[in-house]
C-alpha positions as a printed Julia matrix, in Angstrom:
483×3 Matrix{Float64}:
 116.63  -102.7   125.1
 114.74  -102.61  121.5
 114.83  -105.75  119.48
 117.2   -104.05  117.23
 120.1   -103.46  119.37
 121.99  -106.02  117.27
 122.23  -104.01  114.31
 124.94  -101.26  113.92
 123.88   -97.95  114.49
 123.56   -95.31  112.17
 126.8    -93.38  111.58
 125.31   -89.79  110.96
 123.86   -89.7   114.61
 127.46   -90.2   116.17
 129.86   -87.86  117.33
 132.88   -89.49  115.48
 133.12   -90.33  111.77
 132.87   -93.66  110.16
 135.55   -95.59  108.58
 136.98   -93.75  105.93
 137.77   -94.31  102.48
 141.63   -95.62  103.56
 140.44   -97.7   106.54
 138.35  -100.76  106.58
 134.96  -100.31  104.42
 131.53  -100.26  106.1
 130.81  -103.7   105.25
 133.99  -105.14  107.17
 133.56  -103.03  110.1
 129.81  -103.9   110.44
 129.66  -107.39  109.57
 132.89  -108.46  110.53
 134.86  -106.46  113.03
 132.03  -106.06  115.24
 132.07  -109.44  115.88
 135.33  -110.17  117.17
 136.01  -110.52  120.52
 137.55  -107.28  122.03
 141.09  -107.98  122.86
 141.08  -108.94  119.27
 139.71  -105.84  118.24
 142.53  -103.89  120.42
 145.21  -105.75  118.53
 144.05  -104.55  115.09
 144.4   -101.07  116.24
 148.04  -101.71  115.58
 147.6   -102.25  111.87
 147.64   -98.51  110.71
 146.12   -95.4   111.87
 143.28   -95.44  109.69
 142.73   -98.7   111.35
 143.0    -97.46  114.74
 140.94   -94.47  113.74
 138.09   -97.17  112.9
 138.44   -99.51  115.53
 137.96   -96.63  118.08
 135.11   -94.32  116.63
 131.69   -94.29  118.36
 130.22   -95.58  115.24
 132.45   -99.07  115.78
 132.44   -98.78  119.64
 128.45   -98.25  119.21
 127.95  -101.28  117.27
 130.19  -103.8   118.79
 128.39  -102.78  122.13
 124.79  -103.74  120.72
 125.98  -107.07  119.16
 127.29  -108.11  122.37
 124.68  -107.18  124.01
 122.15  -109.12  121.9
 124.77  -112.24  122.3
 124.65  -112.02  125.89
 121.15  -112.26  126.07
 121.28  -115.35  124.21
 124.36  -116.85  125.78
 125.37  -115.22  128.95
 128.93  -115.26  130.21
 129.51  -116.01  133.65
 132.58  -114.18  135.4
 134.29  -115.86  138.28
 137.63  -115.27  140.1
 139.56  -117.99  141.37
 140.03  -118.26  145.53
 143.09  -117.67  147.2
 145.75  -120.12  147.08
 149.53  -119.88  148.04
 150.19  -116.72  145.39
 148.99  -113.2   145.94
 147.01  -112.92  143.1
 143.51  -112.94  141.76
 142.79  -114.56  138.21
 139.37  -113.95  136.59
 137.95  -116.51  134.04
 134.57  -116.41  131.88
 132.73  -119.11  130.62
 129.37  -119.14  128.18
 126.19  -120.73  128.86
 124.39  -121.45  125.99
 120.75  -122.14  126.05
 121.7   -122.26  130.23
 123.54  -125.51  129.67
 126.5   -126.24  131.62
 129.76  -125.26  130.16
 132.79  -127.17  129.19
 135.75  -124.99  129.53
 136.66  -121.51  130.82
 139.12  -119.07  129.71
 141.13  -117.07  131.63
 140.85  -113.07  131.41
 143.32  -111.55  133.12
 145.25  -112.05  136.06
 146.29  -109.26  138.85
 149.33  -109.53  140.68
 149.94  -108.85  144.43
 146.45  -108.15  144.74
 144.77  -110.84  146.68
 141.71  -113.1   145.97
 140.76  -113.49  149.61
 140.09  -109.69  149.95
 139.01  -108.91  146.81
 135.52  -107.32  145.94
 133.96  -107.07  142.67
 130.27  -104.95  141.67
 127.38  -107.59  141.32
 127.22  -106.77  137.58
 129.53  -104.91  134.86
 128.71  -101.65  134.46
 128.91  -100.63  130.37
 131.88  -102.72  130.21
 133.95  -101.78  133.66
 133.84  -103.71  136.81
 134.49  -101.84  139.98
 137.28  -104.03  142.0
 138.59  -103.11  145.75
 140.43  -104.21  148.34
 137.92  -105.19  151.36
 140.64  -104.18  154.08
 140.91  -100.91  152.77
 139.28   -97.98  150.89
 141.08   -98.63  147.97
 139.27   -98.83  144.31
 139.82   -99.88  140.96
 138.32   -99.47  137.51
 138.53  -102.65  135.11
 137.57  -103.56  131.86
 138.12  -107.07  132.27
 138.13  -107.85  128.75
 141.24  -105.53  127.69
 142.81  -105.21  130.83
 142.74  -101.63  130.56
 142.3   -100.2   134.38
 142.4    -97.18  136.58
 143.23   -96.77  140.15
 141.0    -94.18  141.8
 142.35   -91.54  144.18
 142.6    -92.03  147.81
 139.32   -90.72  149.46
 138.41   -89.99  153.03
 138.5    -92.27  155.86
 135.81   -93.86  157.39
 134.82   -95.45  160.84
 135.5    -99.15  161.47
 133.2   -101.68  162.56
 133.9   -104.04  165.63
 132.64  -107.29  165.01
 130.45  -107.53  168.42
 128.27  -104.45  167.02
 126.9   -107.13  164.58
 125.63  -109.36  166.84
 122.49  -107.53  167.41
 121.18  -107.67  163.86
 117.78  -109.43  163.34
 117.46  -112.77  161.85
 118.41  -112.55  158.03
 120.87  -110.05  158.2
 123.93  -111.67  159.87
 123.93  -113.51  156.77
 125.46  -110.58  154.97
 128.58  -110.4   157.0
 129.47  -113.14  159.4
 130.92  -112.66  162.35
 134.34  -113.83  160.71
 135.16  -111.64  157.43
 138.18  -112.03  155.22
 139.08  -108.91  156.71
 138.66  -107.33  160.0
 137.65  -104.87  161.13
 135.85  -103.69  158.11
 134.93  -100.22  157.42
 131.55   -98.87  157.42
 131.11   -98.08  154.0
 129.41   -98.92  151.02
 130.51   -98.47  147.36
 128.8    -98.67  143.91
 129.38   -97.78  140.52
 126.93   -96.25  138.02
 126.42   -94.65  134.47
 124.89   -91.54  133.48
 123.83   -91.95  129.93
 122.92   -88.17  129.63
 126.27   -87.46  129.75
 128.17   -90.8   128.65
 129.99   -90.47  132.22
 130.49   -93.62  134.73
 130.45   -92.42  138.71
 131.68   -94.12  141.84
 129.49   -93.32  144.65
 130.89   -93.73  148.11
 128.35   -93.77  151.45
 130.2    -94.2   154.63
 129.78   -93.15  158.24
 133.28   -90.66  159.03
 134.98   -90.92  162.31
 133.01   -88.54  163.8
 129.82   -90.07  163.43
 128.26   -88.42  160.52
 127.27   -90.03  157.59
 128.75   -88.83  154.05
 128.53   -89.38  150.56
 131.2    -88.76  147.79
 131.18   -89.18  144.37
 134.25   -90.1   141.81
 133.19   -89.12  137.87
 135.36   -91.25  135.5
 137.69   -88.57  133.21
 136.64   -85.42  135.11
 139.44   -83.64  137.22
 139.2    -83.17  141.02
 139.31   -86.43  142.57
 136.73   -87.27  144.94
 134.13   -84.68  146.08
 130.73   -84.43  148.16
 127.52   -85.25  146.33
 125.02   -82.72  145.45
 122.09   -84.09  147.35
 121.73   -84.66  151.22
 122.74   -87.54  152.69
 119.16   -88.84  154.46
 119.22   -90.1   157.93
 118.23   -93.46  156.74
 121.92   -93.7   155.57
 122.9    -94.93  159.05
 121.28   -98.1   158.19
 123.41   -99.15  155.79
 124.88  -102.64  155.07
 128.67  -102.39  155.29
 130.48  -103.64  152.75
 127.82  -104.73  150.97
 127.67  -102.97  147.29
 124.51  -101.51  145.83
 122.67  -102.44  142.83
 122.74  -100.2   139.75
 119.68  -100.54  137.45
 118.57   -97.62  134.95
 120.24   -94.97  136.45
 119.95   -95.36  140.09
 122.02   -97.21  142.83
 120.05   -99.1   145.1
 120.92  -100.19  148.85
 118.88  -102.36  151.01
 118.93  -101.08  154.49
 119.22  -102.78  157.68
 116.41  -102.65  160.25
 116.85   -99.2   162.1
 116.57  -100.46  165.56
 116.42  -104.08  167.64
 112.59  -103.66  167.89
 112.15  -102.86  163.83
 112.82  -106.34  162.61
 110.05  -106.48  160.31
 110.78  -103.52  158.29
 113.34  -103.32  155.48
 113.53  -100.18  153.52
 115.67   -99.47  150.09
 117.61   -96.47  149.45
 118.0    -94.86  146.13
 120.45   -92.83  144.62
 120.02   -91.02  141.35
 123.56   -90.97  139.07
 122.26   -88.21  137.09
 121.11   -85.84  139.78
 122.94   -87.03  142.66
 119.73   -87.02  144.68
 118.97   -89.69  147.41
 115.29   -91.11  147.7
 113.72   -94.4   148.96
 111.4    -96.94  146.76
 108.15   -98.06  147.89
 107.87  -102.08  149.27
 104.61  -103.64  150.59
 104.87  -104.51  154.04
 104.91  -108.21  153.43
 107.64  -108.1   151.02
 109.46  -105.85  153.05
 109.71  -108.33  155.9
 111.33  -111.17  153.8
 113.45  -108.93  151.8
 117.15  -110.58  151.99
 118.93  -108.96  149.44
 118.56  -107.04  145.94
 119.87  -107.76  142.54
 119.67  -106.47  138.77
 117.67  -109.22  136.67
 117.34  -108.5   133.22
 117.5   -104.72  133.77
 114.91  -104.85  136.48
 115.21  -103.82  139.78
 114.72  -107.52  142.02
 113.97  -108.11  145.67
 114.9   -111.86  146.96
 112.13  -112.88  148.85
 113.72  -115.74  151.51
 110.95  -118.1   153.17
 113.06  -121.31  152.95
 112.45  -121.9   156.73
 108.89  -121.33  157.33
 107.65  -122.09  153.5
 109.93  -123.86  151.74
 109.56  -120.91  149.23
 112.59  -118.59  147.33
 110.73  -115.78  145.38
 111.92  -113.08  143.18
 109.85  -109.89  143.23
 110.62  -107.44  140.33
 109.66  -103.55  140.71
 108.45  -101.82  137.76
 109.52   -98.0   136.87
 110.9    -97.74  140.73
 111.5    -94.11  141.55
 113.59   -91.99  143.93
 110.64   -91.11  146.07
 107.7    -93.19  147.67
 105.3    -91.55  145.69
 103.89   -92.52  143.28
 104.72   -96.09  144.52
 106.11   -98.15  142.21
 104.35  -101.96  141.04
 105.79  -104.54  142.5
 105.23  -108.23  140.86
 106.1   -111.99  141.52
 108.96  -113.05  138.8
 108.77  -116.46  140.18
 108.23  -118.54  143.4
 110.69  -121.97  143.82
 108.78  -124.3   146.12
 111.33  -126.39  147.34
 108.9   -129.31  148.65
 108.25  -129.52  145.11
 111.62  -130.31  143.95
 113.71  -133.77  144.14
 115.22  -134.39  147.5
 118.63  -134.22  146.18
 118.26  -130.51  144.74
 115.96  -129.26  147.7
 118.6   -130.25  150.18
 121.03  -128.73  148.14
 119.56  -125.5   147.74
 118.64  -125.42  151.45
 122.57  -125.71  152.22
 123.13  -122.39  150.64
 123.2   -119.28  153.06
 122.34  -116.87  150.14
 120.9   -117.17  146.59
 121.35  -114.34  144.04
 119.12  -114.09  140.42
 121.73  -113.47  137.65
 119.84  -113.17  134.46
 117.4   -115.23  132.4
 119.08  -117.5   129.55
 117.09  -120.11  127.37
 113.92  -119.48  129.41
 115.51  -120.25  132.79
 116.72  -118.1   135.69
 120.21  -118.39  136.43
 121.04  -118.49  140.38
 124.38  -118.07  141.87
 125.17  -118.87  145.19
 127.58  -118.12  147.97
 129.24  -121.82  147.96
 130.33  -120.9   144.05
 127.72  -122.55  142.16
 125.34  -121.99  139.39
 121.59  -123.37  139.34
 119.06  -122.87  136.24
 115.44  -122.52  136.89
 112.75  -123.63  134.61
 109.8   -122.0   135.8
 107.31  -123.75  133.15
 108.57  -126.84  134.24
 109.2   -126.05  137.6
 112.71  -127.65  137.73
 116.16  -126.93  139.17
 119.27  -127.99  137.89
 123.12  -127.19  138.99
 124.77  -125.99  135.84
 128.07  -124.82  136.89
 130.72  -125.44  140.14
 133.48  -123.63  140.39
 134.92  -126.78  141.99
 135.33  -127.88  138.59
 137.3   -125.47  137.07
 139.38  -124.36  139.68
 140.59  -125.51  142.9
 138.77  -124.41  146.21
 140.19  -124.09  150.03
 137.28  -125.51  152.16
 138.35  -123.28  155.19
 138.29  -120.05  152.68
 135.98  -117.93  154.82
 134.25  -114.76  153.04
 130.86  -112.73  153.63
 128.12  -114.97  151.52
 126.99  -112.18  149.41
 130.14  -111.24  148.39
 130.03  -113.57  145.93
 132.96  -114.77  143.54
 130.1   -115.42  140.42
 128.71  -112.53  138.62
 127.78  -111.77  134.8
 130.62  -110.75  132.42
 130.27  -107.87  129.8
 132.14  -108.46  126.64
 132.02  -104.74  125.96
 134.51  -101.86  124.63
 134.6    -99.57  127.33
 137.66   -96.97  127.94
 139.02   -96.21  131.14
 140.01   -92.59  130.86
 143.05   -91.83  132.76
 143.4    -88.28  131.52
 142.39   -85.41  134.13
 140.45   -87.79  136.25
 143.09   -88.22  138.95
 143.69   -91.61  138.83
 146.75   -94.1   137.51
 147.51   -97.56  136.78
 148.81   -99.02  140.15
 147.81  -102.59  139.28
 150.02  -105.22  137.49
 147.42  -106.64  134.76
 148.45  -109.58  132.92
 146.09  -110.7   130.07
 145.18  -114.16  129.34
 146.34  -115.95  126.03
 143.64  -117.32  123.88
 144.98  -120.76  124.37
 144.6   -120.54  128.35
 141.79  -122.49  128.42
 140.41  -124.47  131.72
 138.53  -127.35  130.82
 136.09  -128.76  133.23
 136.92  -131.69  135.05
 135.71  -134.57  137.57
 135.2   -133.73  141.15
 137.09  -136.46  143.25
 135.28  -135.19  146.33
 132.42  -132.58  146.35
 132.41  -130.06  149.22
 128.96  -130.14  151.22
 128.05  -127.67  154.23
 124.93  -128.82  155.77
 125.08  -126.41  158.55
 122.76  -124.01  157.26
 120.47  -126.91  156.06
 120.36  -128.22  159.51
 120.02  -124.87  161.52
 116.67  -124.31  159.27
 115.55  -127.89  160.29
 116.29  -126.99  164.1
 114.59  -123.47  163.42
 111.49  -125.3   161.85
 111.19  -127.84  164.59
 110.92  -125.16  167.24
 108.33  -123.04  165.36
 105.88  -126.4   165.18
 106.7   -126.9   168.88
 105.9   -123.4   169.63
 103.1   -123.39  167.83
 101.7   -126.73  169.5
 102.09  -124.9   172.98
  99.93  -121.91  171.56
  97.15  -124.35  170.67
  97.05  -126.09  173.9
């Protein structure tokens, strides 16, 4: 974003009117009310009709969004939801990382009743204030504003083919980490769904790419606020869509959704492609990836507004790298430019930190804060990497805020940690065909969870031990080749 994003926009350029003479004045709206948390601003709408008009105007919404975006760049907020317990609920929490430092407390945002955290899947980053939440066992999707509790259940969609767990056995090294042989739900659908935003029309779109039960691959789109429910996308679904990683959510960056495709066949292990989808034109394309990066990509992310490919070579080279793509296009030509964002050499870190990172099956970049890159992991932790000092420190453990069940099984890339966007966004319920089906309870302002000492820290050394075994085998194989 531009450097002046934190300034309130010019009311003359907006569709609705700024505050009137009987409503809160400009100074109160622009300098005070735009700094309030969303929940507080929503409560103030009940003061009077003039206050409601002022606080729901485009002027206020855009001004509040601009301030929130500027604050998020300085002090990002982590969003996490507690793993399942004996209750059939999902509770979302948020905590601020000021300067990339560890938080002292987390605030409860909301709790969804009769929606088990064991099967909850959330979009990796918020999209203009909205989060896509689904139940991994069935194609039931919900759009939520986690700050206000406003929500919408999307209409039923077409059934998709089911995947048998044994069919994942042939996948080459690296791809098996996405969906383990045992998942919280079984069998799961051969589908993947993402949330995007069309800046030209101001519309949110939910895009579902799936395999029909007759073997065909299809794509359907739900436009928030539009009648008609799900409909086929405008473009043709390419043959490469057959290589989607089922249940994995795509990454949304600058008007496009991106999927990392699995190799098309068992003999094609070294080629991994990126499928793109334009939210505005609803056309599929692909993104060129250099062969060396393509052979080591393990997943994608949105890192500070850029498409990021994670390069994981911890087994052979003790290095974990992030590559960002400048101006990714929807076609292979012109070729986008990929550059190294950072390279983390584990053998140059203290042994304790290096071992802990080797224990992680997956590491997902979140954002940059205080000059450090925040990295979320499958074991519900967040690390801060300082490229200038080449240091890594752990700044968050979910275990310090909520109780964890150590026997909880989940697909590693479907992490319980992402970013929170304190943003005003309407979930339209008019002619869009959806309805409010969730039972949402908003957290009170005093519902704070204070960081606590962990009596016993949970470790899973199986991944590190497996990587050490692979290194030894490669060393032995190299010795045989030399002799």
